[in-house]
Coordinates of C-alpha atoms and ligand atoms in Angstrom, one line a residue:
X1009 CA -242.4 -109.8 -90.2
X1010 CA -241.4 -106.6 -88.6
X1011 CA -243.4 -103.5 -89.3
X1012 CA -240.5 -102.0 -91.2
X1013 CA -240.6 -105.2 -93.3
X1014 CA -244.2 -105.0 -93.9
X1015 CA -244.1 -101.3 -94.9
X1016 CA -241.1 -101.7 -97.2
X1017 CA -243.1 -104.1 -99.6
X1018 CA -245.7 -101.2 -100.1
X1019 CA -246.0 -99.5 -103.4
X1020 CA -244.9 -95.7 -103.3
X1021 CA -248.6 -94.6 -103.5
X1022 CA -249.5 -96.8 -100.4
X1023 CA -246.5 -95.5 -98.6
X1024 CA -247.6 -91.9 -99.3
X1025 CA -251.3 -92.6 -98.1
X1026 CA -249.6 -94.2 -94.9
X1027 CA -247.5 -91.1 -94.4
X1028 CA -250.3 -88.6 -94.5
X1029 CA -252.4 -90.8 -92.3
X1030 CA -249.6 -91.5 -89.6
X1031 CA -247.3 -88.3 -89.5
X1032 CA -248.1 -85.1 -87.9
X1033 CA -248.5 -82.3 -90.5
X1034 CA -245.8 -80.0 -89.8
X1035 CA -244.3 -79.3 -93.2
X1036 CA -245.5 -79.2 -96.9
X1037 CA -243.8 -82.1 -98.3
X1038 CA -243.9 -83.2 -102.2
X1039 CA -245.3 -86.7 -102.9
X1040 CA -242.0 -88.6 -103.0
X1041 CA -240.2 -90.8 -100.5
X1042 CA -236.5 -90.7 -100.3
X1043 CA -234.9 -94.0 -99.9
X1044 CA -231.3 -93.9 -100.4
X1045 CA -228.4 -91.6 -101.1
X1046 CA -224.8 -91.6 -102.3
X1047 CA -222.5 -88.4 -102.7
X1048 CA -224.5 -85.6 -104.1
X1049 CA -227.3 -87.9 -105.1
X1050 CA -230.3 -89.0 -103.4
X1051 CA -233.0 -91.3 -105.0
X1052 CA -236.8 -91.8 -104.2
X1053 CA -238.7 -95.2 -103.8
X1054 CA -239.4 -95.0 -107.7
X1055 CA -235.8 -95.0 -108.4
X1056 CA -235.7 -91.3 -109.6
X1057 CA -232.3 -89.5 -108.8
X1058 CA -232.1 -86.1 -107.4
X1059 CA -228.8 -84.0 -107.5
X1060 CA -228.9 -82.5 -104.1
X1061 CA -228.1 -78.8 -103.7
X1062 CA -230.1 -78.6 -100.4
X1063 CA -227.5 -81.1 -98.8
X1064 CA -229.7 -82.4 -96.2
X1065 CA -230.5 -78.7 -95.3
X1066 CA -226.8 -77.7 -95.3
X1067 CA -226.0 -80.8 -93.0
X1068 CA -224.5 -83.4 -95.2
X1069 CA -221.1 -82.1 -95.2
X1070 CA -219.5 -85.2 -96.9
X1071 CA -222.4 -86.0 -99.2
X1072 CA -225.0 -88.8 -98.7
X1073 CA -224.0 -92.0 -96.7
X1074 CA -220.3 -91.4 -96.8
X1075 CA -218.3 -94.5 -95.6
X1076 CA -216.6 -92.7 -92.8
X1077 CA -220.0 -92.3 -91.1
X1078 CA -221.3 -95.9 -91.4
X1079 CA -217.8 -97.1 -90.5
X1080 CA -217.6 -94.9 -87.2
X1081 CA -221.4 -95.9 -86.4
X1082 CA -220.5 -99.4 -86.8
X1083 CA -217.3 -99.4 -84.9
X1084 CA -218.7 -97.5 -82.0
X1085 CA -222.2 -99.2 -81.9
X1086 CA -220.4 -102.5 -81.2
X1087 CA -218.1 -100.9 -78.5
X1088 CA -220.6 -98.6 -76.5
X1089 CA -223.8 -97.2 -77.7
X1090 CA -224.7 -95.3 -74.5
X1091 CA -223.2 -95.0 -71.1
X1092 CA -225.5 -92.2 -69.7
X1093 CA -224.6 -88.4 -69.7
X1094 CA -223.2 -88.8 -66.3
X1095 CA -220.0 -90.3 -67.3
X1096 CA -217.3 -89.5 -69.6
X1097 CA -216.8 -91.5 -72.7
X1098 CA -213.8 -91.9 -75.0
X1099 CA -215.0 -90.3 -78.3
X1100 CA -216.7 -87.4 -76.3
X1101 CA -213.1 -86.7 -74.8
X1102 CA -211.3 -87.0 -78.2
X1103 CA -213.9 -84.8 -80.0
X1104 CA -214.0 -82.2 -77.3
X1105 CA -210.2 -81.9 -77.6
X1106 CA -210.2 -81.7 -81.4
X1107 CA -212.9 -79.0 -81.4
X1108 CA -210.9 -76.9 -78.7
X1109 CA -207.9 -77.3 -80.9
X1110 CA -209.2 -76.2 -84.2
X1111 CA -211.2 -73.2 -82.5
X1112 CA -210.5 -70.3 -80.3
X1113 CA -212.6 -71.8 -77.7
X1114 CA -211.6 -74.0 -74.8
X1115 CA -214.7 -75.7 -73.6
X1116 CA -217.6 -77.7 -75.2
X1117 CA -221.1 -78.8 -74.3
X1118 CA -222.5 -81.3 -76.7
X1119 CA -226.3 -81.5 -77.8
X1120 CA -228.4 -83.3 -80.4
X1121 CA -229.8 -80.4 -82.2
X1122 CA -228.9 -76.7 -83.0
X1123 CA -231.8 -75.2 -81.1
X1124 CA -230.6 -77.1 -78.0
X1125 CA -227.0 -75.7 -78.4
X1126 CA -228.6 -72.3 -78.7
X1127 CA -230.7 -72.9 -75.6
X1128 CA -227.4 -73.6 -73.7
X1129 CA -226.1 -70.4 -75.1
X1130 CA -229.1 -68.4 -73.9
X1131 CA -228.8 -70.0 -70.4
X1132 CA -225.1 -69.2 -70.3
X1133 CA -225.9 -65.9 -71.2
X1134 CA -228.4 -65.5 -68.5
X1135 CA -226.1 -67.1 -66.0
X1136 CA -223.4 -64.4 -67.0
X1137 CA -226.1 -61.7 -66.5
X1138 CA -227.2 -63.0 -63.1
X1139 CA -223.5 -63.8 -61.9
X1140 CA -221.6 -60.7 -63.4
X1141 CA -224.1 -58.1 -64.5
X1142 CA -226.5 -57.4 -61.6
X1143 CA -229.2 -59.8 -63.0
X1144 CA -229.1 -58.5 -66.5
X1145 CA -231.0 -61.0 -68.8
X1146 CA -231.9 -59.4 -72.1
X1147 CA -230.2 -60.9 -75.1
X1148 CA -230.1 -58.8 -78.4
X1149 CA -230.4 -60.6 -81.8
X1150 CA -230.9 -59.8 -85.4
X1151 CA -234.1 -59.2 -87.5
X1152 CA -234.3 -62.1 -90.0
X1153 CA -231.8 -64.2 -87.7
X1154 CA -232.8 -68.0 -87.4
X1155 CA -231.9 -69.6 -84.0
X1156 CA -234.1 -72.7 -83.9
X1157 CA -237.5 -74.1 -82.9
X1158 CA -237.5 -74.6 -79.3
X1159 CA -239.7 -71.6 -77.5
X1160 CA -236.7 -69.7 -76.4
X1161 CA -234.7 -70.3 -79.6
X1162 CA -238.0 -69.1 -81.7
X1163 CA -238.2 -66.1 -79.2
X1164 CA -234.5 -65.4 -80.2
X1165 CA -235.4 -65.8 -83.8
X1166 CA -236.1 -62.7 -85.7
X1167 CA -238.5 -64.1 -88.3
X1168 CA -241.6 -61.7 -88.9
X1169 CA -243.8 -64.7 -89.5
X1170 CA -243.1 -66.3 -86.2
X1171 CA -243.8 -62.8 -84.0
X1172 CA -247.2 -63.9 -83.2
X1173 CA -247.0 -67.5 -83.0
X1174 CA -247.0 -69.6 -79.8
X1175 CA -247.7 -66.5 -77.4
X1176 CA -246.4 -65.6 -74.8
X1177 CA -242.8 -66.0 -76.2
X1178 CA -239.8 -66.3 -73.8
X1179 CA -239.4 -62.6 -72.9
X1180 CA -236.0 -61.0 -72.9
X1181 CA -235.1 -60.8 -76.4
X1182 CA -234.6 -57.6 -78.5
X1183 CA -234.4 -57.7 -82.4
X1184 CA -232.4 -55.0 -84.2
X1185 CA -231.6 -54.7 -88.0
X1186 CA -228.4 -56.3 -89.3
X1187 CA -225.5 -54.0 -89.9
X1188 CA -227.1 -51.1 -88.1
X1189 CA -224.6 -50.2 -85.3
X1190 CA -226.7 -47.3 -83.9
X1191 CA -229.8 -49.7 -83.6
X1192 CA -227.5 -52.1 -81.7
X1193 CA -226.2 -49.2 -79.4
X1194 CA -229.5 -48.0 -78.9
X1195 CA -230.7 -51.2 -77.7
X1196 CA -228.1 -51.9 -75.0
X1197 CA -229.2 -51.1 -71.5
X1198 CA -228.6 -52.3 -68.1
X1199 CA -230.7 -55.3 -68.7
X1200 CA -228.5 -56.6 -71.4
X1201 CA -226.4 -59.6 -71.0
X1202 CA -225.6 -60.9 -74.6
X1203 CA -225.6 -60.1 -78.3
X1204 CA -226.4 -63.2 -80.4
X1205 CA -226.1 -63.5 -84.0
X1206 CA -225.4 -65.3 -87.2
X1207 CA -222.5 -64.3 -89.3
X1208 CA -224.1 -65.2 -92.6
X1209 CA -227.9 -65.2 -92.0
X1210 CA -228.9 -68.6 -93.6
X1211 CA -232.7 -69.1 -93.4
X1212 CA -233.0 -65.4 -93.6
X1213 CA -231.8 -65.5 -97.2
X1214 CA -227.9 -65.5 -97.1
X1215 CA -226.9 -62.1 -95.8
X1216 CA -223.6 -61.4 -94.2
X1217 CA -222.8 -59.1 -91.3
X1218 CA -220.2 -56.7 -92.5
X1219 CA -216.7 -56.8 -91.1
X1220 CA -217.0 -53.3 -89.8
X1221 CA -220.4 -53.7 -88.1
X1222 CA -219.0 -57.0 -86.2
X1223 CA -216.1 -55.1 -85.1
X1224 CA -218.3 -52.6 -83.6
X1225 CA -220.5 -55.3 -82.1
X1226 CA -217.5 -56.7 -80.5
X1227 CA -216.6 -53.4 -79.0
X1228 CA -220.0 -52.8 -77.7
X1229 CA -219.8 -56.0 -76.0
X1230 CA -216.4 -55.3 -74.5
X1231 CA -217.6 -51.9 -73.5
X1232 CA -220.6 -53.2 -71.6
X1233 CA -219.3 -56.6 -70.5
X1234 CA -221.8 -58.3 -72.7
X1235 CA -221.3 -62.0 -74.0
X1236 CA -221.0 -62.2 -77.8
X1237 CA -222.6 -65.4 -79.2
X1238 CA -222.2 -66.4 -82.8
X1239 CA -224.5 -69.0 -84.1
X1240 CA -222.4 -70.9 -86.6
X1241 CA -224.9 -73.9 -86.8
X1242 CA -225.3 -73.4 -90.4
X1243 CA -222.0 -71.6 -91.2
X1244 CA -219.5 -73.6 -89.2
X1245 CA -217.5 -76.8 -90.5
X1246 CA -216.2 -75.4 -93.8
X1247 CA -219.6 -74.3 -95.1
X1248 CA -218.4 -70.7 -96.0
X1249 CA -214.9 -71.7 -97.3
X1250 CA -213.2 -71.4 -94.0
X1251 CA -213.6 -73.9 -91.2
X1252 CA -215.7 -71.3 -89.2
X1253 CA -217.3 -68.1 -90.6
X1254 CA -215.6 -66.0 -87.8
X1255 CA -212.2 -66.7 -89.5
X1256 CA -213.4 -64.3 -92.4
X1257 CA -213.7 -61.5 -89.9
X1258 CA -210.7 -61.7 -87.5
X1259 CA -213.1 -61.2 -84.5
X1260 CA -213.2 -63.5 -81.6
X1261 CA -216.5 -64.4 -79.8
X1262 CA -217.4 -65.7 -76.4
X1263 CA -219.7 -68.5 -77.4
X1264 CA -220.1 -70.4 -80.7
X1265 CA -222.8 -73.0 -81.5
X1266 CA -222.4 -75.5 -84.2
X1267 CA -224.8 -78.1 -85.5
X1268 CA -225.8 -79.3 -88.9
X1269 CA -222.5 -80.0 -90.7
X1270 CA -220.6 -81.2 -87.6
X1271 CA -222.6 -84.5 -87.6
X1272 CA -222.6 -84.7 -91.5
X1273 CA -226.3 -86.0 -91.2
X1274 CA -226.3 -87.5 -87.7
X1275 CA -228.1 -85.4 -85.1
X1276 CA -225.3 -83.6 -83.2
X1277 CA -224.7 -80.0 -82.1
X1278 CA -222.4 -78.3 -79.8
X1279 CA -222.0 -75.0 -77.8
X1280 CA -218.4 -73.9 -77.2
X1281 CA -217.1 -71.2 -75.0
X1282 CA -214.0 -69.8 -73.4
X1283 CA -212.4 -70.6 -70.1
X1284 CA -213.7 -67.1 -68.9
X1285 CA -217.3 -68.2 -69.4
X1286 CA -216.9 -71.5 -67.9
X1287 CA -219.6 -70.5 -65.4
X1288 CA -222.3 -73.0 -65.2
X1289 CA -222.6 -74.9 -62.0
X1290 CA -223.2 -78.7 -62.1
X1291 CA -226.8 -79.2 -63.0
X1292 CA -227.5 -75.9 -64.6
X1293 CA -227.6 -77.5 -68.0
X1294 CA -227.6 -81.1 -69.3
X1295 CA -229.4 -83.6 -71.5
X1296 CA -229.6 -87.4 -71.7
X1297 CA -227.9 -87.3 -75.1
X1298 CA -225.2 -84.8 -74.2
X1299 CA -221.8 -86.4 -75.3
X1300 CA -223.7 -89.6 -76.7
X1301 CA -220.9 -92.0 -78.0
X1302 CA -222.4 -92.7 -81.3
X1303 CA -222.9 -89.1 -81.9
X1304 CA -219.3 -88.2 -80.7
X1305 CA -217.8 -91.1 -82.9
X1306 CA -219.6 -89.6 -85.9
X1307 CA -218.7 -86.0 -85.3
X1308 CA -215.1 -87.0 -84.7
X1309 CA -215.0 -88.9 -88.0
X1310 CA -216.7 -86.1 -89.9
X1311 CA -214.7 -83.1 -88.7
X1312 CA -211.3 -85.2 -89.0
X1313 CA -212.4 -85.9 -92.7
X1314 CA -213.2 -82.2 -93.4
X1315 CA -209.9 -81.3 -92.0
X1316 CA -207.8 -84.1 -94.0
X1317 CA -209.4 -83.2 -97.2
X1318 CA -209.2 -79.7 -96.6
X1319 CA -212.9 -79.3 -97.6
X1320 CA -213.1 -75.7 -96.3
X1321 CA -210.6 -74.7 -99.2
X1322 CA -212.7 -77.0 -101.6
X1323 CA -216.0 -75.0 -100.5
X1324 CA -214.3 -71.8 -101.3
X1325 CA -213.2 -72.8 -105.0
X1326 CA -216.4 -74.7 -105.8
X1327 CA -218.4 -71.8 -104.3
X1328 CA -216.6 -69.3 -106.5
X1329 CA -217.2 -71.5 -109.4
X1330 CA -221.1 -71.6 -108.7
X1331 CA -221.0 -67.8 -108.5
X1332 CA -219.2 -67.7 -111.8
X1333 CA -221.6 -70.1 -113.5
X1334 CA -224.7 -68.0 -112.0
X1335 CA -223.2 -64.9 -113.2
X1336 CA -223.0 -66.3 -116.7
X1337 CA -226.6 -67.2 -116.9
X1338 CA -228.2 -64.2 -114.7
X1339 CA -228.5 -61.8 -117.7
X1340 CA -230.8 -64.6 -119.5
X1341 CA -232.9 -64.9 -116.5
X1342 CA -232.6 -61.6 -114.9
X1343 CA -231.2 -63.0 -111.8
X1344 CA -229.8 -60.6 -109.2
X1345 CA -227.9 -60.1 -106.0
X1346 CA -225.8 -63.4 -106.3
X1347 CA -224.3 -63.7 -102.8
X1348 CA -222.9 -65.6 -100.2
X1349 CA -219.6 -67.3 -98.9
X1350 CA -218.3 -70.7 -99.8
X1351 CA -221.1 -73.2 -100.4
X1352 CA -223.8 -71.0 -98.6
X1353 CA -225.1 -69.1 -101.6
X1354 CA -228.2 -67.4 -102.8
X1355 CA -229.6 -65.4 -105.7
X1356 CA -232.8 -63.3 -106.3
X1357 CA -235.3 -64.0 -109.0
X1358 CA -237.0 -61.2 -111.0
X1359 CA -240.4 -62.2 -109.3
X1360 CA -241.7 -64.1 -106.6
X1361 CA -241.4 -67.5 -108.2
X1362 CA -239.1 -69.4 -105.7
X1363 CA -241.6 -72.0 -104.7
X1364 CA -242.6 -72.7 -108.4
X1365 CA -238.9 -72.8 -109.4
X1366 CA -238.3 -75.4 -106.6
X1367 CA -241.2 -77.6 -107.7
X1368 CA -239.9 -77.4 -111.5
X1369 CA -236.4 -78.2 -110.2
X1370 CA -237.8 -81.2 -108.4
X1371 CA -239.3 -82.5 -111.6
X1372 CA -236.0 -82.1 -113.3
X1373 CA -234.2 -84.0 -110.5
X1374 CA -232.5 -81.0 -108.7
X1375 CA -233.0 -80.2 -105.1
X1376 CA -232.9 -76.4 -104.4
X1377 CA -234.4 -74.1 -101.7
X1378 CA -236.3 -70.9 -101.6
X1379 CA -236.0 -69.3 -98.2
X1380 CA -238.0 -66.3 -99.3
X1381 CA -240.6 -65.9 -102.3
X1382 CA -238.1 -64.5 -104.6
X1383 CA -234.9 -65.8 -103.2
X1384 CA -233.1 -69.1 -104.1
X1385 CA -230.5 -70.7 -101.7
X1386 CA -227.8 -73.4 -102.7
X1387 CA -226.0 -75.2 -100.1
X1388 CA -224.8 -78.6 -101.6
X1389 CA -222.5 -81.1 -99.7
X1390 CA -218.9 -79.6 -99.3
X1391 CA -217.6 -82.6 -101.5
X1392 CA -219.5 -81.2 -104.7
X1393 CA -217.4 -81.3 -107.9
X1394 CA -217.3 -79.0 -111.0
X1395 CA -219.2 -81.5 -113.0
X1396 CA -222.0 -81.5 -110.5
X1397 CA -222.1 -77.9 -110.6
X1398 CA -222.4 -77.8 -114.4
X1399 CA -225.0 -80.4 -114.3
X1400 CA -226.9 -78.3 -111.4
X1401 CA -226.7 -75.3 -113.7
X1402 CA -228.2 -77.2 -116.8
X1403 CA -231.1 -78.5 -114.8
X1404 CA -231.6 -75.0 -113.1
X1405 CA -231.7 -73.5 -116.8
X1406 CA -234.4 -75.9 -117.8
X1407 CA -236.6 -75.0 -114.9
X1408 CA -235.9 -71.2 -115.2
X1409 CA -236.9 -71.3 -118.7
X1410 CA -240.3 -73.0 -118.0
X1411 CA -241.0 -70.9 -114.8
X1412 CA -239.8 -67.5 -116.1
X1413 CA -241.2 -67.5 -119.5
X1414 CA -244.8 -68.5 -118.5
Ligands
LIG1225 C1 -230.5 -74.9 -88.6 C2 -230.3 -73.8 -87.8 C3 -230.5 -73.7 -86.2 C4 -231.4 -74.9 -85.6 O1 -230.9 -76.1 -85.6 P1 -231.7 -77.5 -85.4 O2 -230.8 -78.6 -85.4 O3 -232.7 -77.4 -86.4 O4 -232.5 -77.3 -84.0 C5 -230.2 -72.9 -85.5 N1 -229.4 -71.8 -86.0 C6 -228.9 -71.7 -87.4 C7 -228.3 -70.6 -87.9 C8 -229.5 -72.8 -88.2 O5 -229.2 -72.7 -89.5

């Protein structure tokens, strides 16, 4: 019998013992084991259902285990699983073409994770600095921004809790507060080669950049010849009610990174840029799984589905409905600062009870996220329905009742 077969006959309690014994402790996880999913729901090994408003961490754009993904995987797996990154393959070409058609960018480089896509952007920015800006190498990013967990992406990330971790960091990153044009202009000097930011900070607690600010960032980049990099790993592929968050702003960037929703749950990410910044030389960047056929087939199927079902519009409409429902219950529980775009939403609690509320919601069978001690973030699959939103509000109210009246 295979090891998988042996384990699958174990009781949940034994699986949990095995999990703690054999996996590296990198996250605090509750004592449940997820087993299957469908649509907005995921079930654990005890058969308990959870309504998923974390959406696989803003990843499962089409919900859990959608048929389009299993069909694309099956079809491609039978045809070609891997041909090495040194050859083009058919779904890679088709997918790159689709992405250049639906964005303002001309060129795509594929990776498996968001952090790698941002690494690619950081390397491209440094290439630009060394080629065009007299060896400038510094990248300005935002306080509370999040760009991933590789060492360079961590160094780009403006998270306070990470400031002293894994020193020395990759040098060459400067963090400035969001929506502060003066701080940005002050930070630019002859060493600067790029500005990198999220249009809506996801992990930071759902904070949007202002349109006026972004206009000034674009102007500063133009004035100094800097590359403007937007990290749309969380906001891209319909999440904010537009296909890409930059469509809310009417500003064009030089580089965009995508991840999360682009694979609908399959590990896939991408860096896109313009003809102007097609400046890597062969060998500058690569990766064993860059353009991996299975990932390409899934990405192609997911993005086509998002387009065909007009899920960005659906996300906008459902997002407005969630905000409306949250406003209805906010006076009862003193919820404040209901914010966000499309289906990337957050609100603040009257006290630092985020973790407690997440735990109570889990008991209720509802998955939500607390990025900061007093903040709750919602990022359900783009296919969420009004009934599911009503159900979420009901479960949330039960949990809020218990947590906030204690
Ligand atoms: C999740 C995320 C990343 C990192 O993506 P990984 O796939 O976890 O490496 C980077 N930037 C933003 C904005 C993200 O939300």
